[in-house]
Tab-separated table of C-alpha atoms in Angstrom:
chain	number	residue	atom	x	y	z
J	801	ILE	CA	45.169	137.643	66.607
J	802	ARG	CA	43.379	134.330	66.049
J	803	ARG	CA	41.166	133.099	63.258
J	804	GLY	CA	37.457	133.472	63.992
J	805	ALA	CA	38.077	136.164	66.607
J	806	PRO	CA	36.580	139.472	65.371
J	807	PHE	CA	37.535	142.659	67.180
J	808	ASP	CA	35.522	145.890	67.356
J	809	GLN	CA	36.517	149.028	69.249
J	810	LYS	CA	35.106	152.567	69.370
J	811	ASP	CA	36.845	155.559	70.926
J	812	LEU	CA	35.662	159.118	71.424
J	813	HIS	CA	37.700	161.910	72.984
J	814	LEU	CA	36.666	165.557	73.182
J	815	ARG	CA	38.585	168.441	74.724
J	816	PHE	CA	37.317	171.937	75.421
J	817	ASP	CA	39.410	174.931	76.477
J	818	GLN	CA	37.855	178.234	77.452
J	819	ARG	CA	39.565	181.380	78.694
J	820	LEU	CA	37.189	183.223	81.030
J	821	ASP	CA	39.432	186.265	81.463
J	822	GLU	CA	43.110	187.193	81.328
J	823	ARG	CA	43.887	185.144	84.424
J	824	THR	CA	41.360	182.278	84.355
J	825	ARG	CA	40.912	179.353	81.999
J	826	VAL	CA	38.865	176.140	82.063
J	827	SER	CA	39.898	172.856	80.430
J	828	THR	CA	37.461	169.942	80.118
J	829	SER	CA	38.033	166.497	78.651
J	830	VAL	CA	35.349	163.897	77.858
J	831	SER	CA	36.105	160.357	76.686
J	832	TRP	CA	34.134	157.200	75.847
J	833	PHE	CA	35.476	153.769	74.994
J	834	GLU	CA	33.675	150.602	73.860
J	835	ASN	CA	35.182	147.226	73.110
J	836	ASP	CA	33.499	144.074	71.769
J	837	HIS	CA	35.604	141.103	70.734
J	838	ASP	CA	36.002	137.375	70.864
J	839	ALA	CA	38.593	136.490	73.499
J	840	PRO	CA	40.538	133.588	71.956
J	841	GLY	CA	42.932	131.280	73.716
J	842	GLY	CA	42.957	127.744	75.018
J	843	LEU	CA	45.964	126.543	73.033
J	844	THR	CA	48.311	124.105	74.656
J	845	ARG	CA	51.994	124.370	73.733
J	846	ALA	CA	51.584	121.491	71.288
J	847	ALA	CA	48.482	123.082	69.704
J	848	PHE	CA	50.297	126.416	69.377
J	849	ASP	CA	53.302	124.762	67.728
J	850	ALA	CA	50.979	122.990	65.288
J	851	ASP	CA	48.962	126.102	64.345
J	852	ARG	CA	49.769	129.355	66.102
J	853	TRP	CA	46.738	131.124	64.548
J	854	ALA	CA	44.195	128.599	65.796
J	855	ASN	CA	41.441	129.553	68.226
J	856	GLY	CA	40.797	127.047	70.981
J	857	ARG	CA	38.113	129.151	72.670
J	858	PRO	CA	35.544	130.188	70.017
J	859	ALA	CA	32.823	130.636	72.675
J	860	ASN	CA	34.791	133.291	74.568
J	861	ARG	CA	33.501	136.862	74.224
J	862	PHE	CA	34.238	140.181	75.941
J	863	ARG	CA	32.194	143.387	76.004
J	864	GLY	CA	33.191	146.469	77.951
J	865	SER	CA	32.932	150.237	78.113
J	866	ARG	CA	34.364	153.172	80.016
J	867	GLY	CA	33.325	156.806	80.222
J	868	ALA	CA	35.259	159.611	81.885
J	869	ILE	CA	35.124	163.360	82.324
J	870	ASP	CA	37.572	165.722	83.978
J	871	SER	CA	37.573	169.484	84.300
J	872	VAL	CA	40.223	171.890	85.617
J	873	VAL	CA	39.855	175.568	86.477
J	874	HIS	CA	43.218	177.366	86.527
J	875	ARG	CA	43.713	180.927	87.796
J	876	ASP	CA	46.868	183.022	87.876
J	877	PHE	CA	46.916	185.311	90.906
J	878	GLY	CA	50.021	187.143	89.743
J	879	GLU	CA	53.320	186.493	88.062
J	880	GLU	CA	54.466	184.208	90.884
J	881	SER	CA	51.342	182.436	92.140
J	882	TRP	CA	48.487	180.329	90.751
J	883	GLY	CA	45.745	177.941	91.881
J	884	GLU	CA	43.641	175.110	90.420
J	885	LEU	CA	40.387	173.291	91.160
J	886	SER	CA	39.669	169.971	89.464
J	887	LEU	CA	36.916	167.366	89.222
J	888	ALA	CA	37.105	163.925	87.577
J	889	LEU	CA	34.551	161.097	87.203
J	890	SER	CA	34.763	157.677	85.573
J	891	GLY	CA	32.620	154.555	85.156
J	892	THR	CA	33.556	151.135	83.749
J	893	THR	CA	31.532	148.010	82.868
J	894	ARG	CA	32.870	144.625	81.757
J	895	HIS	CA	31.255	141.347	80.678
J	896	LEU	CA	33.318	138.271	79.832
J	897	ARG	CA	32.092	134.818	78.852
J	898	ALA	CA	35.043	132.433	78.962
J	899	GLN	CA	35.582	128.688	78.792
J	900	ARG	CA	37.683	127.144	81.535
J	901	PRO	CA	40.259	125.815	82.210
J	902	HIS	CA	42.518	128.189	80.322
J	903	PHE	CA	44.235	125.421	78.336
J	904	GLY	CA	43.133	122.123	76.886
J	905	ALA	CA	39.567	120.834	76.562
J	906	PRO	CA	37.005	123.243	78.119
J	907	ALA	CA	34.926	121.888	81.014
J	908	THR	CA	32.938	124.961	82.113
J	909	LEU	CA	31.721	128.300	80.760
J	910	SER	CA	32.187	131.198	83.181
J	911	ASP	CA	30.224	134.443	83.028
J	912	TRP	CA	31.992	137.501	84.550
J	913	LYS	CA	30.150	140.789	85.079
J	914	ASP	CA	31.397	143.815	86.952
J	915	GLU	CA	31.030	147.572	87.156
J	916	SER	CA	33.224	150.122	88.917
J	917	TYR	CA	33.284	153.889	89.444
J	918	TRP	CA	35.552	156.568	90.860
J	919	ALA	CA	35.368	160.306	91.531
J	920	THR	CA	38.026	162.839	92.549
J	921	VAL	CA	37.815	166.436	93.741
J	922	ALA	CA	41.122	168.264	94.198
J	923	ALA	CA	42.695	171.678	94.670
J	924	ARG	CA	46.301	172.832	94.489
J	925	ALA	CA	48.226	176.098	94.486
J	926	GLU	CA	51.748	177.444	94.170
J	927	ARG	CA	53.529	180.614	95.230
J	928	ARG	CA	57.095	181.772	94.581
J	929	PHE	CA	58.774	184.333	96.816
J	930	GLY	CA	62.037	185.394	98.385
J	931	TRP	CA	62.759	185.002	102.103
J	932	ALA	CA	65.862	184.795	104.307
J	933	GLY	CA	68.214	185.238	101.371
J	934	ALA	CA	66.760	182.322	99.339
J	935	ARG	CA	64.131	181.807	96.656
J	936	HIS	CA	61.160	179.656	97.690
J	937	GLN	CA	58.631	177.765	95.581
J	938	LEU	CA	55.804	176.723	97.913
J	939	HIS	CA	53.345	174.158	96.572
J	940	GLY	CA	50.374	172.509	98.303
J	941	GLY	CA	47.262	170.527	97.513
J	942	LEU	CA	44.161	168.702	98.810
J	943	LYS	CA	42.407	165.666	97.319
J	944	LEU	CA	39.268	163.640	98.031
J	945	HIS	CA	39.024	160.381	96.085
J	946	ARG	CA	36.211	157.822	96.172
J	947	GLU	CA	36.131	154.428	94.444
J	948	TRP	CA	33.473	151.771	94.524
J	949	LEU	CA	33.003	148.380	92.931
J	950	PRO	CA	29.332	147.617	93.633
J	951	SER	CA	29.262	144.315	91.752
J	952	TYR	CA	31.841	141.753	90.624
J	953	ARG	CA	29.881	138.548	89.995
J	954	ILE	CA	31.041	135.266	88.454
J	955	THR	CA	28.754	132.378	87.545
J	956	SER	CA	29.647	129.138	85.784
J	957	GLU	CA	27.924	126.236	84.061
J	958	ALA	CA	29.047	122.914	82.614
J	959	TRP	CA	30.375	122.895	79.030
J	960	PRO	CA	28.965	121.772	76.718
J	961	GLY	CA	25.272	121.471	77.413
J	962	GLY	CA	24.796	124.214	79.975
J	963	GLY	CA	22.692	123.192	82.951
J	964	ALA	CA	22.415	124.785	86.374
J	965	ARG	CA	24.525	127.869	86.983
J	966	THR	CA	26.730	128.156	90.055
J	967	VAL	CA	27.642	131.519	91.612
J	968	SER	CA	31.304	131.358	92.646
J	969	GLN	CA	31.656	134.961	93.814
J	970	ASP	CA	29.621	138.124	94.255
J	971	TRP	CA	32.022	140.793	95.507
J	972	GLY	CA	31.686	144.473	96.263
J	973	PHE	CA	34.357	146.910	97.496
J	974	ARG	CA	34.584	150.599	98.331
J	975	SER	CA	37.350	153.007	99.306
J	976	THR	CA	37.635	156.672	100.332
J	977	VAL	CA	40.968	158.501	100.353
J	978	VAL	CA	41.727	161.990	101.708
J	979	ALA	CA	45.177	163.440	101.062
J	980	ALA	CA	46.970	166.754	101.568
J	981	HIS	CA	50.526	167.812	100.879
J	982	ILE	CA	52.801	170.839	101.107
J	983	ASP	CA	56.395	171.208	99.971
J	984	ASP	CA	58.918	174.017	99.648
J	985	THR	CA	61.656	174.084	97.013
J	986	ILE	CA	64.411	176.311	98.383
J	987	ARG	CA	67.117	177.674	96.061
J	988	PHE	CA	69.947	179.040	98.175
J	989	ASN	CA	72.006	179.958	95.082
J	990	ASP	CA	72.654	178.682	91.560
J	991	SER	CA	74.328	175.553	92.935
J	992	VAL	CA	72.484	174.465	96.089
J	993	GLN	CA	68.815	173.496	96.289
J	994	ALA	CA	66.701	171.764	98.946
J	995	VAL	CA	63.156	170.389	98.935
J	996	ILE	CA	61.271	169.811	102.181
J	997	GLY	CA	57.706	168.504	102.301
J	998	VAL	CA	55.122	166.420	104.078
J	999	ARG	CA	52.063	164.540	102.902
J	1000	ALA	CA	49.102	163.487	105.018
J	1001	GLU	CA	47.327	160.401	103.702
J	1002	ALA	CA	44.151	158.980	105.199
J	1003	VAL	CA	41.883	156.114	104.210
J	1004	PRO	CA	38.982	156.736	106.586
J	1005	GLN	CA	36.820	154.045	105.023
J	1006	THR	CA	37.589	150.981	102.961
J	1007	GLY	CA	35.962	147.587	102.917
J	1008	GLY	CA	33.964	145.025	101.019
J	1009	PHE	CA	31.932	141.843	101.039
J	1010	ASP	CA	31.383	138.565	99.244
J	1011	SER	CA	27.799	137.357	99.558
J	1012	VAL	CA	28.833	133.834	98.514
J	1013	SER	CA	31.501	133.207	101.156
J	1014	GLY	CA	30.032	135.587	103.744
J	1015	MET	CA	33.251	137.616	103.889
J	1016	HIS	CA	32.979	141.172	105.256
J	1017	TYR	CA	35.980	143.470	105.470
J	1018	ASP	CA	36.507	146.956	106.944
J	1019	ASP	CA	39.729	148.859	107.547
J	1020	ASP	CA	41.223	152.350	107.791
J	1021	PHE	CA	44.641	153.972	107.677
J	1022	SER	CA	46.304	157.348	108.229
J	1023	ALA	CA	49.883	158.627	108.285
J	1024	LEU	CA	52.129	161.665	107.969
J	1025	LEU	CA	54.763	161.039	105.321
J	1026	PRO	CA	57.815	163.363	105.310
J	1027	ALA	CA	60.248	163.880	102.454
J	1028	ALA	CA	63.434	165.894	101.948
J	1029	SER	CA	66.168	166.259	99.375
J	1030	LEU	CA	69.383	168.267	98.999
J	1031	SER	CA	71.389	168.764	95.826
J	1032	TRP	CA	74.673	170.539	95.159
J	1033	LYS	CA	75.853	171.256	91.629
J	1034	THR	CA	79.615	171.057	91.938
J	1035	SER	CA	80.302	171.715	88.238
J	1036	GLU	CA	78.544	171.976	84.901
J	1037	SER	CA	78.593	168.186	84.572
J	1038	THR	CA	78.528	166.958	88.185
J	1039	ALA	CA	76.031	167.114	91.049
J	1040	VAL	CA	75.858	165.547	94.510
J	1041	PHE	CA	72.466	164.821	96.028
J	1042	ALA	CA	70.707	163.032	98.900
J	1043	ASN	CA	67.039	162.067	99.265
J	1044	TYR	CA	64.767	160.746	101.998
J	1045	ASN	CA	61.041	160.018	101.767
J	1046	GLU	CA	58.281	157.896	103.245
J	1047	SER	CA	55.381	156.838	101.047
J	1048	PHE	CA	52.053	155.060	100.906
J	1049	ARG	CA	49.924	154.266	97.855
J	1050	ALA	CA	46.229	153.883	98.488
J	1051	PRO	CA	45.231	150.783	96.483
J	1052	GLN	CA	42.496	150.725	93.868
J	1053	VAL	CA	39.392	148.743	94.771
J	1054	TRP	CA	40.508	146.171	92.180
J	1055	GLY	CA	43.489	145.476	94.413
J	1056	TYR	CA	41.171	144.014	97.025
J	1057	ALA	CA	39.535	141.752	94.462
J	1058	TYR	CA	42.812	140.071	93.507
J	1059	THR	CA	44.634	139.929	96.821
J	1060	THR	CA	44.856	136.668	98.753
J	1061	SER	CA	43.205	138.291	101.762
J	1062	PRO	CA	41.564	141.743	101.583
J	1063	SER	CA	42.595	142.423	105.180
J	1064	GLU	CA	46.241	142.383	104.039
J	1065	GLU	CA	45.795	144.944	101.228
J	1066	LEU	CA	46.462	148.139	103.201
J	1067	LYS	CA	49.334	146.476	105.069
J	1068	PHE	CA	50.965	145.582	101.775
J	1069	GLU	CA	50.966	149.222	100.647
J	1070	ARG	CA	52.477	150.620	103.866
């Protein structure tokens, strides 16, 4: 906390649970967040040692908000099986006015504005049953996820005195991810258990642009990612296990904004 740096934050979170019948229930969560504060900084090491509570950037200010809603419908189909459908949406806006460089005497005032959104639709289910002398717990799911960053714009002007504004970037990015998975937890007895599964991950569309530099980027990716594990409980206090898995994490659109080259982003996650 710095002197002359007020901070204001508002949070709202609501949760609703409704049982439709003996086997079906709906859970919905709604949240809203607002933040408005001076963003202090600018202290060199010497300035910090002299007065750690000083504020070297009194002109800095941040305003932002985020809203989100998610809803899940859960249904029990029996004592050993269930299914779920879910939907989630979110939107974020940010506005930062900040003097630059970060330390020492400010030379410019930068104005950052961006907005981003994402939406997810998913389904999953589980069934437990006996087969071939073992107990099985079969679990699977599908997901469609969409993110987009329609505007991430930075302008700057000389400080102090203002003057002509220069646009240093005007980015936009988008990404669509489709994923499906299925796995089976197999309990052969009280001591031996195995898990076998596979996940299909696809990024059929991702890309972006920067109207200032003229950069345009498009890419796609898909893969089948297997996984397996085996554990053996040799005693009450000891277990032996082995695991193997292949993975891929689809990056958020913000990952493209901060990478050295957007074309490397998907390669980095493989």
